[in-house]
């Protein structure tokens, strides 16, 4: 696959970032993940600390943004950022670019609030719009919006149609979570009911069941630039190091997986499949009005070679262990900050 066109576009975005260093301030709002945080708490202090990132992940992202920006400010809580806004501490003579992954709470709208407030203050968000962030947080909602536009697995609310499930295995997962949290492959009805009770008890969320699609798991990063243009990046394939049929929460957290990259000899995707993945990714991004850099995850059906979308990350991880970094790095192996400069340049 020839990616010369993608490389040319990204080079221009990187160059724009490098030439306009005096024109913008990078604002990063995040908190490190702490296992003792109660995601269902009504405590404002606890809700202001909700995040999916470990301290090591956060340090890597902060360092890369710092190396990509001449002027930057990092906030390790939403309260700190909001206080800075209220006190008028931000330089209004430069473009303010915000990258926020903090959740104000665990609801579908929790991560939309900071970008919404920032937008009202003429701060440019490097992620999707508040609307898109809310929609893509709720898996059931975005699958309904995508039905008929791209292939999707059969998806139902477990509470509504539990008796209609008569074919196994199936995928069971919470509606609002990410990073494979509480995602399980279920082989019978008793296990299905048991897993439903566990998720419902621990997370207090609706539970969805999806048809299991056997095949390769493919990640397609997609960038929005020049306002309304979309650039799908090289698809990467993520593979568990074990014989597990799916990527579980433990596999992700323990790093027990590897990527098959476009520039490797074992890369199995042909031109037609890549073009189909790119076409579907653009249709999904357009339908959901995705912004900044997003990642769309597919399963390539082993039976008919059709890609089925099964997850969307509108604020994907940017670390070296994530598909977005791996994809861009396959095009720019000598620039470890290419991903970050590309994101910044897309908003300048």
Short mmCIF file of C-alpha atoms in Angstrom, two decimals:
data_model
loop_
_atom_site.label_atom_id
_atom_site.label_comp_id
_atom_site.label_asym_id
_atom_site.label_seq_id
_atom_site.Cartn_x
_atom_site.Cartn_y
_atom_site.Cartn_z
CA UNK A 1 0.00 0.00 0.00
CA UNK A 2 1.37 3.39 -1.00
CA UNK A 3 0.98 5.95 1.82
CA UNK A 4 2.81 8.80 0.06
CA UNK A 5 -0.34 10.96 0.05
CA UNK A 6 -0.88 10.48 3.79
CA UNK A 7 2.80 11.18 4.48
CA UNK A 8 2.62 14.41 2.47
CA UNK A 9 -0.43 15.67 4.41
CA UNK A 10 1.08 14.80 7.78
CA UNK A 11 4.39 16.48 6.85
CA UNK A 12 2.49 19.71 6.15
CA UNK A 13 0.72 19.50 9.53
CA UNK A 14 4.01 18.83 11.33
CA UNK A 15 5.66 21.71 9.50
CA UNK A 16 2.79 24.01 10.44
CA UNK A 17 3.27 23.11 14.11
CA UNK A 18 7.01 23.76 13.90
CA UNK A 19 6.62 27.12 12.13
CA UNK A 20 3.87 28.45 14.42
CA UNK A 21 5.45 27.71 17.79
CA UNK A 22 5.01 31.35 18.89
CA UNK A 23 1.33 31.41 17.97
CA UNK A 24 -0.19 28.89 20.38
CA UNK A 25 -0.22 27.55 23.92
CA UNK A 26 -0.86 23.85 24.49
CA UNK A 27 -3.16 23.10 27.44
CA UNK A 28 -3.32 19.51 28.69
CA UNK A 29 -5.94 18.59 31.29
CA UNK A 30 -5.74 15.15 32.84
CA UNK A 31 -5.38 13.17 36.02
CA UNK A 32 -3.67 9.84 36.62
CA UNK A 33 -5.82 6.79 37.24
CA UNK A 34 -6.15 5.65 40.83
CA UNK A 35 -7.71 2.28 41.61
CA UNK A 36 -9.27 3.54 44.84
CA UNK A 37 -11.46 6.11 43.07
CA UNK A 38 -15.15 5.32 43.40
CA UNK A 39 -16.55 5.98 39.93
CA UNK A 40 -20.13 5.97 41.22
CA UNK A 41 -19.46 8.41 44.05
CA UNK A 42 -21.44 11.64 44.37
CA UNK A 43 -18.34 13.32 45.79
CA UNK A 44 -17.22 16.19 43.58
CA UNK A 45 -13.63 15.71 44.74
CA UNK A 46 -13.63 12.09 43.59
CA UNK A 47 -15.39 12.87 40.32
CA UNK A 48 -12.81 15.55 39.50
CA UNK A 49 -10.14 12.86 39.61
CA UNK A 50 -11.61 10.34 37.19
CA UNK A 51 -9.22 9.29 34.40
CA UNK A 52 -8.15 6.20 32.49
CA UNK A 53 -4.43 7.03 32.44
CA UNK A 54 -1.73 5.67 34.71
CA UNK A 55 0.96 8.05 35.96
CA UNK A 56 3.46 6.50 33.52
CA UNK A 57 1.05 6.98 30.59
CA UNK A 58 0.39 10.56 31.64
CA UNK A 59 4.10 11.36 31.95
CA UNK A 60 4.76 10.05 28.43
CA UNK A 61 1.91 12.08 26.93
CA UNK A 62 2.90 15.23 28.82
CA UNK A 63 6.53 14.88 27.78
CA UNK A 64 5.64 14.41 24.12
CA UNK A 65 3.29 17.40 24.06
CA UNK A 66 5.95 19.48 25.86
CA UNK A 67 8.56 18.55 23.27
CA UNK A 68 6.09 19.52 20.52
CA UNK A 69 5.20 22.95 21.97
CA UNK A 70 7.18 26.03 22.90
CA UNK A 71 4.43 27.22 25.27
CA UNK A 72 2.41 24.79 27.32
CA UNK A 73 0.51 24.39 30.58
CA UNK A 74 -0.46 21.09 32.17
CA UNK A 75 -3.29 20.70 34.68
CA UNK A 76 -3.55 17.57 36.79
CA UNK A 77 -7.18 18.12 37.71
CA UNK A 78 -10.25 19.68 36.16
CA UNK A 79 -10.56 21.95 39.19
CA UNK A 80 -7.07 23.37 38.55
CA UNK A 81 -7.94 24.13 34.92
CA UNK A 82 -11.33 25.67 35.75
CA UNK A 83 -9.66 27.82 38.39
CA UNK A 84 -7.16 29.06 35.83
CA UNK A 85 -10.03 30.01 33.52
CA UNK A 86 -11.91 31.87 36.25
CA UNK A 87 -8.81 33.79 37.32
CA UNK A 88 -8.04 34.84 33.74
CA UNK A 89 -4.56 33.33 33.83
CA UNK A 90 -4.44 32.22 30.19
CA UNK A 91 -2.68 34.24 27.49
CA UNK A 92 -5.41 35.62 25.23
CA UNK A 93 -2.88 36.83 22.64
CA UNK A 94 -2.15 33.29 21.48
CA UNK A 95 -4.30 30.43 20.24
CA UNK A 96 -5.21 28.20 23.15
CA UNK A 97 -5.23 24.52 22.19
CA UNK A 98 -6.82 22.13 24.68
CA UNK A 99 -6.24 18.38 24.94
CA UNK A 100 -8.44 17.07 27.74
CA UNK A 101 -9.14 13.46 28.66
CA UNK A 102 -10.44 14.09 32.18
CA UNK A 103 -13.92 12.88 33.09
CA UNK A 104 -15.90 15.02 35.52
CA UNK A 105 -17.88 11.89 36.37
CA UNK A 106 -18.49 8.41 34.94
CA UNK A 107 -21.60 9.36 32.95
CA UNK A 108 -21.81 9.56 29.15
CA UNK A 109 -21.40 13.36 29.29
CA UNK A 110 -18.63 13.42 31.92
CA UNK A 111 -15.76 13.98 29.50
CA UNK A 112 -17.68 16.55 27.41
CA UNK A 113 -17.97 19.23 30.08
CA UNK A 114 -14.39 20.58 30.06
CA UNK A 115 -14.29 20.89 26.22
CA UNK A 116 -17.74 22.53 26.29
CA UNK A 117 -16.66 25.16 28.84
CA UNK A 118 -13.40 25.71 26.95
CA UNK A 119 -15.23 26.24 23.65
CA UNK A 120 -17.30 28.99 25.26
CA UNK A 121 -13.99 30.67 26.13
CA UNK A 122 -12.74 30.47 22.51
CA UNK A 123 -10.31 27.68 23.34
CA UNK A 124 -9.76 25.21 20.49
CA UNK A 125 -10.28 21.57 21.47
CA UNK A 126 -7.86 19.05 19.96
CA UNK A 127 -10.43 16.29 20.51
CA UNK A 128 -13.98 15.84 19.26
CA UNK A 129 -16.87 18.20 19.99
CA UNK A 130 -18.76 17.79 23.29
CA UNK A 131 -21.62 16.18 21.33
CA UNK A 132 -19.36 13.62 19.67
CA UNK A 133 -17.60 12.83 22.95
CA UNK A 134 -20.95 12.09 24.59
CA UNK A 135 -22.25 9.99 21.69
CA UNK A 136 -19.10 7.89 21.42
CA UNK A 137 -19.02 7.25 25.15
CA UNK A 138 -22.30 5.32 24.87
CA UNK A 139 -21.75 2.25 22.71
CA UNK A 140 -25.43 1.49 22.23
CA UNK A 141 -26.16 5.01 21.00
CA UNK A 142 -23.45 5.11 18.37
CA UNK A 143 -24.23 1.61 17.11
CA UNK A 144 -27.80 2.76 16.49
CA UNK A 145 -26.50 5.78 14.57
CA UNK A 146 -24.21 3.60 12.44
CA UNK A 147 -26.76 0.89 11.66
CA UNK A 148 -27.20 0.71 7.87
CA UNK A 149 -24.12 2.86 7.20
CA UNK A 150 -21.36 0.32 7.92
CA UNK A 151 -21.42 -3.35 8.97
CA UNK A 152 -21.96 -3.73 12.72
CA UNK A 153 -22.44 -6.83 14.88
CA UNK A 154 -25.96 -7.44 16.17
CA UNK A 155 -26.14 -5.37 19.37
CA UNK A 156 -28.87 -5.41 22.05
CA UNK A 157 -29.50 -4.13 25.56
CA UNK A 158 -29.27 -7.19 27.78
CA UNK A 159 -32.01 -5.95 30.11
CA UNK A 160 -34.52 -5.78 27.26
CA UNK A 161 -33.85 -8.92 25.21
CA UNK A 162 -32.06 -11.48 27.37
CA UNK A 163 -34.46 -14.26 26.36
CA UNK A 164 -33.91 -13.60 22.65
CA UNK A 165 -30.24 -14.58 22.80
CA UNK A 166 -30.08 -18.13 21.52
CA UNK A 167 -26.75 -18.23 19.72
CA UNK A 168 -23.34 -18.33 21.40
CA UNK A 169 -20.61 -17.23 21.91
CA UNK A 170 -21.41 -13.54 22.43
CA UNK A 171 -19.53 -10.49 23.68
CA UNK A 172 -20.83 -8.89 26.89
CA UNK A 173 -19.68 -5.43 27.94
CA UNK A 174 -20.78 -2.32 29.83
CA UNK A 175 -22.25 0.50 27.76
CA UNK A 176 -20.01 3.35 28.89
CA UNK A 177 -16.56 1.87 29.51
CA UNK A 178 -13.37 1.67 27.43
CA UNK A 179 -10.04 -0.19 27.40
CA UNK A 180 -11.83 -3.58 27.38
CA UNK A 181 -13.10 -2.99 30.92
CA UNK A 182 -15.42 -5.86 31.93
CA UNK A 183 -15.51 -7.17 28.34
CA UNK A 184 -16.06 -10.94 28.26
CA UNK A 185 -16.65 -13.70 25.72
CA UNK A 186 -19.64 -15.72 26.95
CA UNK A 187 -20.54 -19.24 25.81
CA UNK A 188 -23.87 -19.99 27.54
CA UNK A 189 -26.92 -18.35 29.11
CA UNK A 190 -26.00 -19.06 32.76
CA UNK A 191 -22.61 -17.33 32.29
CA UNK A 192 -24.38 -14.49 30.50
CA UNK A 193 -26.72 -13.83 33.41
CA UNK A 194 -23.84 -14.10 35.90
CA UNK A 195 -21.71 -11.58 33.99
CA UNK A 196 -24.65 -9.22 33.63
CA UNK A 197 -25.09 -9.18 37.42
CA UNK A 198 -21.37 -8.52 37.95
CA UNK A 199 -21.25 -5.55 35.57
CA UNK A 200 -24.53 -4.14 36.80
CA UNK A 201 -23.44 -4.43 40.43
CA UNK A 202 -19.91 -3.02 40.00
CA UNK A 203 -20.53 -0.23 37.51
CA UNK A 204 -24.28 0.55 37.79
CA UNK A 205 -24.48 0.70 33.99
CA UNK A 206 -26.62 -0.82 31.24
CA UNK A 207 -25.09 -3.93 29.70
CA UNK A 208 -24.96 -4.72 25.99
CA UNK A 209 -24.52 -8.01 24.20
CA UNK A 210 -22.93 -8.24 20.78
CA UNK A 211 -22.65 -10.96 18.21
CA UNK A 212 -19.14 -12.41 18.33
CA UNK A 213 -17.22 -11.85 15.10
CA UNK A 214 -14.25 -14.18 14.73
CA UNK A 215 -11.28 -12.68 12.95
CA UNK A 216 -8.45 -10.16 13.09
CA UNK A 217 -8.83 -7.10 15.32
CA UNK A 218 -7.85 -3.99 13.35
CA UNK A 219 -7.34 -0.42 14.60
CA UNK A 220 -7.75 2.50 12.20
CA UNK A 221 -6.71 5.95 13.49
CA UNK A 222 -8.45 8.80 11.67
CA UNK A 223 -7.56 12.50 11.83
CA UNK A 224 -9.78 15.49 11.16
CA UNK A 225 -7.88 18.42 9.62
CA UNK A 226 -8.61 21.58 7.62
CA UNK A 227 -11.99 21.74 9.41
CA UNK A 228 -13.92 19.02 7.58
CA UNK A 229 -11.39 16.72 5.91
CA UNK A 230 -10.65 13.24 7.25
CA UNK A 231 -7.39 11.34 6.92
CA UNK A 232 -7.50 7.60 7.73
CA UNK A 233 -4.06 6.42 8.82
CA UNK A 234 -2.47 3.00 8.17
CA UNK A 235 -4.48 0.22 9.85
CA UNK A 236 -2.65 -1.76 12.53
CA UNK A 237 -3.52 -5.26 13.75
CA UNK A 238 -3.51 -5.94 17.47
CA UNK A 239 -2.93 -9.53 18.62
CA UNK A 240 -2.96 -11.06 22.14
CA UNK A 241 0.31 -12.81 23.04
CA UNK A 242 -1.76 -15.75 24.33
CA UNK A 243 -4.36 -17.84 22.53
CA UNK A 244 -7.18 -15.66 23.93
CA UNK A 245 -10.02 -15.15 21.44
CA UNK A 246 -10.48 -11.51 22.51
CA UNK A 247 -8.50 -8.68 24.07
CA UNK A 248 -9.49 -8.59 27.73
CA UNK A 249 -8.98 -5.86 30.31
CA UNK A 250 -6.10 -7.80 31.90
CA UNK A 251 -4.37 -8.33 28.54
CA UNK A 252 -4.54 -4.60 27.81
CA UNK A 253 -3.41 -3.47 31.27
CA UNK A 254 -0.54 -5.96 31.42
CA UNK A 255 0.65 -5.17 27.89
CA UNK A 256 0.28 -8.82 26.83
CA UNK A 257 -0.29 -8.03 23.19
CA UNK A 258 1.62 -6.94 20.09
CA UNK A 259 0.97 -5.15 16.80
CA UNK A 260 1.39 -6.27 13.23
CA UNK A 261 2.34 -3.11 11.36
CA UNK A 262 1.94 -2.16 7.70
CA UNK A 263 5.69 -2.21 7.07
CA UNK A 264 6.16 -5.76 8.42
CA UNK A 265 6.44 -8.93 6.33
CA UNK A 266 3.62 -10.70 8.19
CA UNK A 267 1.08 -7.91 7.55
CA UNK A 268 -1.90 -9.75 5.99
CA UNK A 269 -4.15 -6.93 4.72
CA UNK A 270 -4.39 -6.41 0.97
CA UNK A 271 -5.12 -3.19 -0.89
CA UNK A 272 -8.87 -3.85 -1.23
CA UNK A 273 -9.33 -4.52 2.49
CA UNK A 274 -7.34 -1.42 3.48
CA UNK A 275 -9.41 0.75 1.14
CA UNK A 276 -12.61 -0.70 2.59
CA UNK A 277 -11.42 0.00 6.14
CA UNK A 278 -10.56 3.57 5.17
CA UNK A 279 -13.93 4.08 3.47
CA UNK A 280 -15.85 2.76 6.49
CA UNK A 281 -13.74 4.88 8.84
CA UNK A 282 -14.54 8.04 6.88
CA UNK A 283 -18.26 7.23 6.88
CA UNK A 284 -18.20 6.63 10.65
CA UNK A 285 -16.23 9.82 11.34
CA UNK A 286 -18.60 11.86 9.18
CA UNK A 287 -21.74 10.35 10.74
CA UNK A 288 -20.54 10.94 14.31
CA UNK A 289 -18.81 14.26 13.53
CA UNK A 290 -15.54 13.03 15.04
CA UNK A 291 -12.83 15.63 15.60
CA UNK A 292 -9.13 15.64 16.35
CA UNK A 293 -7.63 12.15 16.30
CA UNK A 294 -9.94 9.19 16.84
CA UNK A 295 -9.48 5.43 16.54
CA UNK A 296 -12.01 3.05 15.03
CA UNK A 297 -11.72 -0.65 15.85
CA UNK A 298 -12.88 -3.38 13.49
CA UNK A 299 -13.08 -7.16 13.46
CA UNK A 300 -12.34 -8.59 10.02
CA UNK A 301 -14.84 -11.43 9.73
CA UNK A 302 -12.99 -14.67 9.11
CA UNK A 303 -15.87 -16.06 7.05
CA UNK A 304 -16.47 -13.30 4.50
CA UNK A 305 -13.54 -10.86 4.99
CA UNK A 306 -15.96 -8.00 5.81
CA UNK A 307 -14.83 -5.48 8.48
CA UNK A 308 -17.35 -5.02 11.31
CA UNK A 309 -16.93 -1.97 13.53
CA UNK A 310 -17.09 -2.90 17.21
CA UNK A 311 -15.60 0.04 19.11
CA UNK A 312 -14.74 3.73 18.72
CA UNK A 313 -12.20 5.67 20.77
CA UNK A 314 -12.83 9.38 20.31
CA UNK A 315 -9.98 10.13 22.77
CA UNK A 316 -7.56 7.28 22.06
CA UNK A 317 -4.41 6.67 24.03
CA UNK A 318 -1.38 8.37 22.50
CA UNK A 319 1.32 6.30 24.17
CA UNK A 320 3.86 4.19 22.31
CA UNK A 321 1.83 1.08 23.15
CA UNK A 322 -1.29 2.30 21.35
CA UNK A 323 -2.31 1.83 17.74
CA UNK A 324 -2.32 5.57 16.96
CA UNK A 325 1.34 6.01 17.84
CA UNK A 326 2.27 2.77 16.10
CA UNK A 327 0.46 3.78 12.91
CA UNK A 328 2.06 7.23 12.64
CA UNK A 329 5.45 5.88 13.72
CA UNK A 330 5.33 3.38 10.83
CA UNK A 331 5.29 6.41 8.50
CA UNK A 332 7.73 8.60 10.49
CA UNK A 333 10.11 6.20 12.29
CA UNK A 334 12.70 8.94 12.92
CA UNK A 335 10.33 11.45 14.59
CA UNK A 336 9.03 10.23 17.96
CA UNK A 337 6.84 13.35 18.32
CA UNK A 338 5.27 13.14 14.85
CA UNK A 339 1.91 12.01 16.26
CA UNK A 340 1.68 14.96 18.65
CA UNK A 341 2.83 17.56 16.14
CA UNK A 342 0.33 16.16 13.65
CA UNK A 343 -2.54 16.58 16.14
CA UNK A 344 -1.50 20.14 16.99
CA UNK A 345 -1.03 21.07 13.32
CA UNK A 346 -4.53 19.80 12.48
CA UNK A 347 -5.98 22.67 14.58
CA UNK A 348 -3.70 25.52 13.46
#
